Coordinates of C-alpha atoms and ligand atoms in Angstrom, one line a residue:
M879 CA 0.0 0.0 0.0
V880 CA 1.4 3.3 -1.1
T881 CA 2.0 5.7 1.9
E882 CA 2.4 9.5 1.7
L883 CA 5.3 10.6 3.8
K884 CA 4.9 14.3 3.1
P885 CA 2.8 16.1 0.5
G886 CA 3.8 14.7 -2.8
V887 CA 6.4 12.3 -1.4
Y888 CA 5.4 8.6 -1.2
W889 CA 6.7 5.3 -0.1
V890 CA 6.2 3.0 -3.1
G891 CA 8.2 0.1 -1.8
V892 CA 7.3 -3.5 -1.1
T893 CA 6.9 -5.6 2.1
D894 CA 8.4 -9.0 1.8
W895 CA 6.8 -10.9 4.7
G896 CA 8.1 -14.3 3.6
I897 CA 11.9 -13.9 3.2
R898 CA 13.9 -15.8 5.9
R899 CA 17.3 -15.7 4.2
F900 CA 18.9 -12.7 2.7
H901 CA 22.1 -12.1 0.7
G902 CA 21.6 -15.6 -0.7
H903 CA 21.6 -17.6 2.5
E904 CA 24.1 -15.5 4.4
L905 CA 21.7 -13.5 6.7
S906 CA 18.7 -14.7 8.6
T907 CA 15.6 -12.4 8.4
H908 CA 13.2 -13.9 11.0
R909 CA 10.8 -11.0 10.6
G910 CA 11.0 -10.6 6.8
T911 CA 12.0 -7.3 5.3
T912 CA 10.9 -4.4 3.1
Y913 CA 12.5 -2.9 0.0
N914 CA 11.8 0.8 0.3
A915 CA 11.5 3.0 -2.7
Y916 CA 10.4 6.6 -2.6
L917 CA 8.6 8.7 -5.2
I918 CA 8.9 12.4 -5.2
T919 CA 6.3 14.2 -7.4
G920 CA 6.2 17.9 -8.5
E921 CA 7.9 19.7 -11.3
K922 CA 10.2 16.7 -11.7
T923 CA 9.2 13.1 -10.9
V924 CA 12.0 11.3 -9.0
L925 CA 12.2 7.7 -7.9
V926 CA 14.7 7.1 -5.1
D927 CA 15.9 3.5 -5.3
T928 CA 13.9 0.6 -6.6
V929 CA 13.1 -2.9 -5.2
W930 CA 14.3 -6.4 -5.6
E931 CA 13.6 -7.6 -9.2
P932 CA 11.0 -10.3 -8.2
F933 CA 8.8 -7.5 -6.9
Q934 CA 9.2 -5.1 -9.9
D935 CA 5.6 -5.4 -11.0
Q936 CA 4.4 -4.4 -7.6
L937 CA 6.7 -1.4 -7.6
I938 CA 5.4 -0.3 -11.0
E939 CA 1.8 -0.8 -9.8
N940 CA 2.5 1.3 -6.7
I941 CA 4.0 4.1 -8.8
R942 CA 1.0 3.9 -11.2
E943 CA -1.3 4.7 -8.2
I944 CA 0.4 8.1 -8.1
T945 CA 1.5 8.8 -11.6
D946 CA 2.4 7.2 -14.9
P947 CA 5.8 5.5 -14.6
A948 CA 6.7 6.9 -18.0
K949 CA 6.8 10.4 -16.4
I950 CA 9.8 9.5 -14.2
D951 CA 12.5 12.0 -14.9
M952 CA 15.2 10.7 -12.6
V953 CA 16.0 7.5 -10.7
I954 CA 18.4 7.9 -7.8
A955 CA 20.3 4.7 -7.4
N956 CA 21.9 5.1 -4.0
H957 CA 23.5 1.6 -4.1
A958 CA 23.8 -1.2 -6.6
E959 CA 23.0 -4.2 -4.5
T960 CA 20.1 -5.8 -6.3
D961 CA 17.6 -5.6 -3.5
H962 CA 17.6 -1.9 -4.4
S963 CA 18.6 -1.7 -8.0
G964 CA 16.9 -4.9 -9.2
S965 CA 13.9 -3.2 -10.8
L966 CA 16.0 -0.6 -12.6
P967 CA 15.7 -2.4 -15.9
A968 CA 11.9 -2.5 -15.6
I969 CA 11.7 1.1 -14.6
M970 CA 14.0 2.2 -17.4
R971 CA 11.9 0.3 -19.9
S972 CA 8.9 2.3 -18.7
A973 CA 10.9 5.6 -18.6
P974 CA 13.8 5.3 -21.1
Q975 CA 14.4 9.0 -21.0
A976 CA 15.0 9.1 -17.3
T977 CA 18.4 9.9 -15.9
V978 CA 20.0 7.5 -13.5
V979 CA 21.8 9.4 -10.8
V980 CA 24.6 7.5 -9.1
S981 CA 27.7 8.1 -7.0
P982 CA 31.0 7.9 -8.8
R983 CA 31.5 4.3 -7.6
G984 CA 27.8 3.7 -8.4
A985 CA 28.5 4.4 -12.1
E986 CA 30.9 1.5 -12.0
S987 CA 28.7 -0.9 -10.0
I988 CA 25.4 -0.2 -11.7
E989 CA 26.9 -0.5 -15.1
G990 CA 28.6 -3.7 -14.0
H991 CA 25.3 -5.2 -12.9
Y992 CA 23.1 -4.2 -15.8
H993 CA 25.4 -3.5 -18.8
Q994 CA 23.0 -0.9 -20.2
E995 CA 23.7 2.4 -21.8
W996 CA 21.3 4.4 -19.7
N997 CA 21.6 8.2 -19.3
F998 CA 23.8 8.3 -16.2
R999 CA 24.7 11.3 -14.1
S1000 CA 27.3 10.9 -11.5
V1001 CA 27.1 13.1 -8.3
K1002 CA 29.6 13.7 -5.5
T1003 CA 29.2 14.8 -1.9
G1004 CA 27.6 18.3 -1.8
D1005 CA 26.2 18.1 -5.3
K1006 CA 22.6 19.3 -5.6
I1007 CA 19.9 18.8 -8.2
K1008 CA 17.0 21.2 -8.3
I1009 CA 13.7 19.4 -8.7
G1010 CA 11.2 22.3 -8.6
E1011 CA 11.1 24.3 -5.4
N1012 CA 13.1 21.7 -3.6
E1013 CA 16.5 20.2 -4.1
L1014 CA 18.2 16.9 -3.7
I1015 CA 21.5 17.0 -1.9
F1016 CA 23.9 14.0 -2.2
V1017 CA 26.4 12.7 0.3
E1018 CA 28.7 9.8 -0.7
A1019 CA 28.8 7.2 2.0
P1020 CA 31.5 4.8 1.0
M1021 CA 31.5 1.5 3.0
L1022 CA 28.1 2.2 4.5
H1023 CA 28.1 -0.4 3.4
W1024 CA 29.5 -0.6 -0.1
P1025 CA 32.0 1.7 -1.8
D1026 CA 29.1 3.0 -4.0
S1027 CA 26.7 3.8 -1.2
M1028 CA 25.2 7.2 -1.1
F1029 CA 22.7 9.2 0.9
T1030 CA 20.1 11.5 -0.7
Y1031 CA 18.5 14.4 1.2
L1032 CA 15.3 16.1 0.1
T1033 CA 15.2 19.8 1.1
G1034 CA 11.8 21.4 1.9
H1035 CA 10.5 18.1 3.3
N1036 CA 13.7 17.4 5.2
I1037 CA 13.9 13.7 4.4
L1038 CA 17.2 11.9 4.6
M1039 CA 17.2 8.7 2.5
P1040 CA 20.4 6.9 3.5
N1041 CA 19.7 3.6 1.7
D1042 CA 20.9 0.7 3.9
A1043 CA 22.2 2.8 6.8
F1044 CA 19.7 2.9 9.7
G1045 CA 17.7 0.1 8.1
Q1046 CA 16.2 -3.0 9.6
H1047 CA 15.0 -6.3 8.1
Y1048 CA 11.6 -5.9 9.6
A1049 CA 8.3 -6.5 7.7
T1050 CA 5.5 -4.6 9.4
A1051 CA 1.9 -3.5 8.7
F1052 CA 3.0 0.1 9.2
R1053 CA 5.6 2.4 7.8
F1054 CA 6.8 4.5 10.7
N1055 CA 8.8 3.9 13.9
D1056 CA 6.1 5.3 16.1
Q1057 CA 3.6 2.7 14.9
V1058 CA 5.6 -0.5 15.6
N1059 CA 6.8 -2.5 18.6
E1060 CA 9.9 -0.6 19.8
E1061 CA 11.6 -3.7 21.2
E1062 CA 11.3 -5.6 18.0
L1063 CA 12.4 -2.6 16.0
Y1064 CA 15.6 -2.2 18.0
E1065 CA 16.3 -5.9 17.9
E1066 CA 16.2 -5.8 14.2
A1067 CA 18.1 -2.5 13.9
L1068 CA 20.9 -3.9 16.1
K1069 CA 21.1 -7.2 14.3
Y1070 CA 21.3 -5.3 11.0
Y1071 CA 24.1 -3.1 12.4
V1072 CA 26.1 -6.0 13.8
N1073 CA 25.9 -8.2 10.8
I1074 CA 26.3 -5.6 8.1
L1075 CA 27.9 -2.5 9.5
T1076 CA 30.2 -3.5 12.3
P1077 CA 33.4 -3.7 10.1
F1078 CA 32.8 -0.1 9.1
S1079 CA 32.2 1.4 12.6
A1080 CA 34.9 4.0 12.4
L1081 CA 33.5 5.2 9.1
V1082 CA 30.0 5.3 10.6
L1083 CA 31.2 7.6 13.3
K1084 CA 33.0 9.9 10.8
K1085 CA 30.0 9.9 8.4
I1086 CA 27.5 10.8 11.1
D1087 CA 29.8 13.7 12.2
E1088 CA 30.0 14.9 8.6
V1089 CA 26.2 14.7 8.0
L1090 CA 25.4 16.4 11.4
A1091 CA 27.9 19.2 10.5
L1092 CA 25.8 20.0 7.4
N1093 CA 23.1 21.2 9.9
L1094 CA 20.3 20.0 7.7
P1095 CA 17.0 19.8 9.4
V1096 CA 15.8 16.2 9.6
D1097 CA 12.1 15.4 9.8
M1098 CA 12.5 11.8 8.7
I1099 CA 15.2 9.3 8.1
A1100 CA 13.9 6.9 5.4
P1101 CA 16.2 4.0 4.9
S1102 CA 15.8 1.3 2.3
H1103 CA 14.7 -1.5 4.6
G1104 CA 12.2 -1.5 7.5
V1105 CA 10.4 1.4 9.0
I1106 CA 10.9 5.1 8.5
W1107 CA 12.2 7.0 11.5
R1108 CA 9.6 9.8 12.0
K1109 CA 9.3 10.2 15.7
D1110 CA 12.6 11.6 17.0
P1111 CA 14.4 10.5 13.8
L1112 CA 17.8 11.2 15.2
Q1113 CA 17.3 8.5 17.9
I1114 CA 18.7 5.9 15.4
V1115 CA 21.7 8.2 14.7
R1116 CA 22.5 8.4 18.4
K1117 CA 22.1 4.6 18.6
Y1118 CA 24.5 4.1 15.7
Q1119 CA 27.0 6.4 17.5
K1120 CA 26.7 4.1 20.5
W1121 CA 27.0 0.9 18.6
A1122 CA 29.8 2.2 16.4
A1123 CA 31.8 3.0 19.6
Q1124 CA 31.8 -0.7 20.3
K1125 CA 31.9 -0.5 24.1
P1126 CA 30.6 -4.0 25.0
Q1127 CA 28.8 -4.7 28.3
P1128 CA 30.5 -6.5 31.2
Q1129 CA 29.0 -9.8 30.2
A1130 CA 30.2 -12.9 28.4
V1131 CA 29.1 -15.3 25.7
I1132 CA 30.1 -18.9 25.7
I1133 CA 29.7 -20.6 22.3
Y1134 CA 30.4 -24.2 21.8
D1135 CA 29.6 -27.3 19.7
T1136 CA 29.8 -30.8 21.1
M1137 CA 29.8 -34.4 20.0
W1138 CA 29.1 -36.4 23.1
N1139 CA 28.4 -33.6 25.6
G1140 CA 32.0 -33.4 27.0
T1141 CA 32.5 -29.8 25.6
R1142 CA 28.9 -28.9 26.5
R1143 CA 29.5 -29.9 30.1
M1144 CA 32.7 -27.8 30.1
A1145 CA 30.7 -24.9 28.8
D1146 CA 28.1 -25.3 31.5
A1147 CA 30.8 -25.4 34.2
I1148 CA 32.5 -22.3 32.8
G1149 CA 29.1 -20.6 32.9
D1150 CA 28.8 -21.6 36.5
G1151 CA 32.1 -19.9 37.2
F1152 CA 30.7 -16.7 35.7
A1153 CA 27.5 -17.0 37.6
E1154 CA 29.4 -17.5 40.9
M1155 CA 31.0 -14.1 40.2
G1156 CA 27.6 -12.5 39.4
V1157 CA 28.6 -11.9 35.7
E1158 CA 25.8 -12.2 33.1
H1159 CA 26.5 -14.7 30.4
K1160 CA 24.8 -16.6 27.7
I1161 CA 25.7 -20.2 26.6
L1162 CA 24.9 -20.9 22.9
D1163 CA 25.2 -24.2 21.1
A1164 CA 26.5 -23.1 17.7
A1165 CA 25.2 -26.3 16.0
V1166 CA 21.6 -25.3 16.7
S1167 CA 21.8 -21.5 17.0
D1168 CA 21.2 -19.0 14.2
R1169 CA 24.7 -17.7 13.3
N1170 CA 23.6 -14.0 12.8
D1171 CA 21.8 -14.0 16.2
V1172 CA 24.9 -15.5 17.9
L1173 CA 27.0 -12.6 16.3
V1174 CA 24.6 -10.2 18.1
E1175 CA 25.5 -11.8 21.4
V1176 CA 29.2 -11.6 20.5
F1177 CA 28.8 -7.9 19.7
R1178 CA 27.2 -7.3 23.1
A1179 CA 29.7 -9.2 25.2
R1180 CA 33.1 -8.1 26.5
T1181 CA 34.3 -11.7 26.8
V1182 CA 33.9 -14.3 24.1
V1183 CA 34.6 -17.9 25.1
I1184 CA 34.5 -20.5 22.4
G1185 CA 34.7 -24.3 22.7
S1186 CA 34.9 -27.3 20.5
P1187 CA 36.1 -30.9 20.7
T1188 CA 38.8 -31.8 18.2
F1189 CA 37.3 -33.2 15.1
N1190 CA 39.4 -34.4 12.1
K1191 CA 42.2 -32.4 13.6
R1192 CA 40.1 -29.2 13.5
V1193 CA 36.9 -27.9 15.2
L1194 CA 33.4 -29.1 14.6
P1195 CA 32.0 -27.8 11.3
S1196 CA 29.3 -25.5 12.8
L1197 CA 32.0 -23.3 14.4
A1198 CA 34.1 -22.7 11.2
P1199 CA 31.7 -20.2 9.6
L1200 CA 31.1 -18.5 12.9
L1201 CA 34.9 -18.1 13.5
G1202 CA 35.2 -16.7 10.0
E1203 CA 32.5 -14.1 10.6
I1204 CA 34.0 -13.1 13.9
Q1205 CA 37.3 -12.5 12.0
G1206 CA 35.5 -10.6 9.2
L1207 CA 33.3 -8.4 11.3
G1208 CA 36.3 -7.0 13.2
F1209 CA 34.8 -6.6 16.6
K1210 CA 36.6 -4.3 19.0
N1211 CA 37.3 -4.1 22.7
K1212 CA 36.8 -7.8 23.5
V1213 CA 38.8 -10.5 25.1
G1214 CA 38.6 -14.2 24.4
A1215 CA 39.5 -17.6 25.5
A1216 CA 39.0 -21.2 24.2
F1217 CA 38.2 -24.6 25.6
G1218 CA 37.3 -28.1 24.5
S1219 CA 37.5 -31.8 25.1
Y1220 CA 39.5 -34.2 23.0
G1221 CA 40.4 -37.8 22.7
W1222 CA 43.4 -38.2 20.6
S1223 CA 45.3 -35.4 18.9
G1224 CA 43.6 -32.4 20.6
E1225 CA 44.2 -29.4 18.2
G1226 CA 40.7 -27.8 18.5
V1227 CA 41.6 -25.4 21.3
K1228 CA 44.7 -24.1 19.5
I1229 CA 42.8 -23.6 16.3
I1230 CA 40.1 -21.5 18.1
E1231 CA 42.9 -19.5 19.8
G1232 CA 44.5 -18.9 16.4
C1233 CA 41.2 -17.6 15.0
L1234 CA 40.6 -15.3 18.0
K1235 CA 44.1 -13.9 17.5
E1236 CA 43.5 -13.3 13.8
A1237 CA 40.2 -11.6 14.8
K1238 CA 42.4 -9.3 17.0
I1239 CA 40.5 -10.6 20.1
P1240 CA 43.3 -10.9 22.7
L1241 CA 43.4 -14.2 24.7
V1242 CA 43.2 -13.5 28.4
R1243 CA 44.7 -16.8 29.2
E1244 CA 45.6 -20.1 27.8
G1245 CA 42.7 -22.3 26.8
I1246 CA 41.5 -25.2 28.9
R1247 CA 41.4 -28.7 27.5
C1248 CA 40.0 -31.9 28.9
K1249 CA 40.9 -35.4 27.7
W1250 CA 37.9 -37.7 27.2
Q1251 CA 34.9 -36.7 29.3
P1252 CA 35.4 -34.1 32.0
G1253 CA 35.7 -35.6 35.5
G1254 CA 35.1 -33.8 38.8
A1255 CA 38.6 -32.1 38.8
D1256 CA 38.1 -31.0 35.2
L1257 CA 34.8 -29.5 35.9
E1258 CA 36.2 -27.6 38.9
A1259 CA 39.0 -26.4 36.6
C1260 CA 36.4 -25.1 34.2
R1261 CA 34.5 -23.3 37.0
A1262 CA 37.8 -21.7 38.1
F1263 CA 38.4 -20.7 34.5
G1264 CA 34.9 -19.1 34.4
R1265 CA 35.6 -17.3 37.7
E1266 CA 38.9 -16.0 36.4
L1267 CA 37.4 -14.8 33.1
A1268 CA 34.5 -13.2 35.0
E1269 CA 36.9 -11.2 37.1
L1270 CA 38.5 -9.8 33.9
T1271 CA 35.0 -9.3 32.4
K1272 CA 34.0 -7.1 35.3
K1273 CA 37.2 -5.0 35.2
G1274 CA 36.9 -4.4 31.4
Ligands
LIG1419 FE1 19.9 -3.6 1.2 FE2 23.3 -3.4 0.5 O1 21.5 -3.8 0.2

């Protein structure tokens, strides 16, 4: 359903209630998502971003509720990833005279995706395009989250359209932040930040400072996924500043996989050590937990403890992608430790320690290993290990 944000400015996007895996299968989207596109009418007709290609007919129907798609003068392609650019070919078939406005890197990525000789116009930070009485102002936002990413600001209505930044994979019946469950909204906004933006946290802080320094009034922040921030729109900017600072809580996450429960029993005993010291912790079995949700807990925690038995001289397979993501996301201000049971060669703990070091998560002490199943002395050693880590977690 088309929604008017301000007179003559419409949400013409699509709600995808059913999607549960995004970026191929890389990212879980338990609450679906939306692909937000915005139509600005007036002297010029401007479409800001499109939607994923399977929904192109719905986008065109939505636009048709407001105007004839052939009248589109300009399509702003803030980012080439196909959840936003996928319907460009369909739009450009309807409006072949339209100009496609892109960032300098967007010229490269949009061309590389579609191989079309559209009428491109490349814009840099600070460039403006007059569209009647109002203007569009562009701000390049490289690595938020692709090199081509760009923010578009609409003067007069004071709407910032920052594409993926400030988004959430969150399908809802309503369009605005003040109409939805706040707890769910922030759960999804945080999960989005952790899994997509964490590696670029330093750039997030710089870009926020740069945009705030422009002193543009902001009535709405309209991202390309999820709800539009209308009530106190800068609340999500403040939240991003907090998240990007990466100051984790004095709590721990213990992540493990297990074959015959030896490593699980070690995890529980380490958790008991944390509990004895009054330190909050979560224990997650990587084999049955959603990887993207586990990463949110890693983001929150100061101390990350990972365990696996040795399996084929390595760790159990469920942990390999998780360790890879921990390395790739580049979490800051954490400490780590490893544990695990083994029967024969026993490399698992060393492998986890190597991954933590590569992720620049310093090891607070040597990992703890247990041969065969943990006995009473082993479990007491795990509790002591937990107590020691808890002390360090509290100190920060
Ligand atoms: Fe929502 Fe980077 O695409």
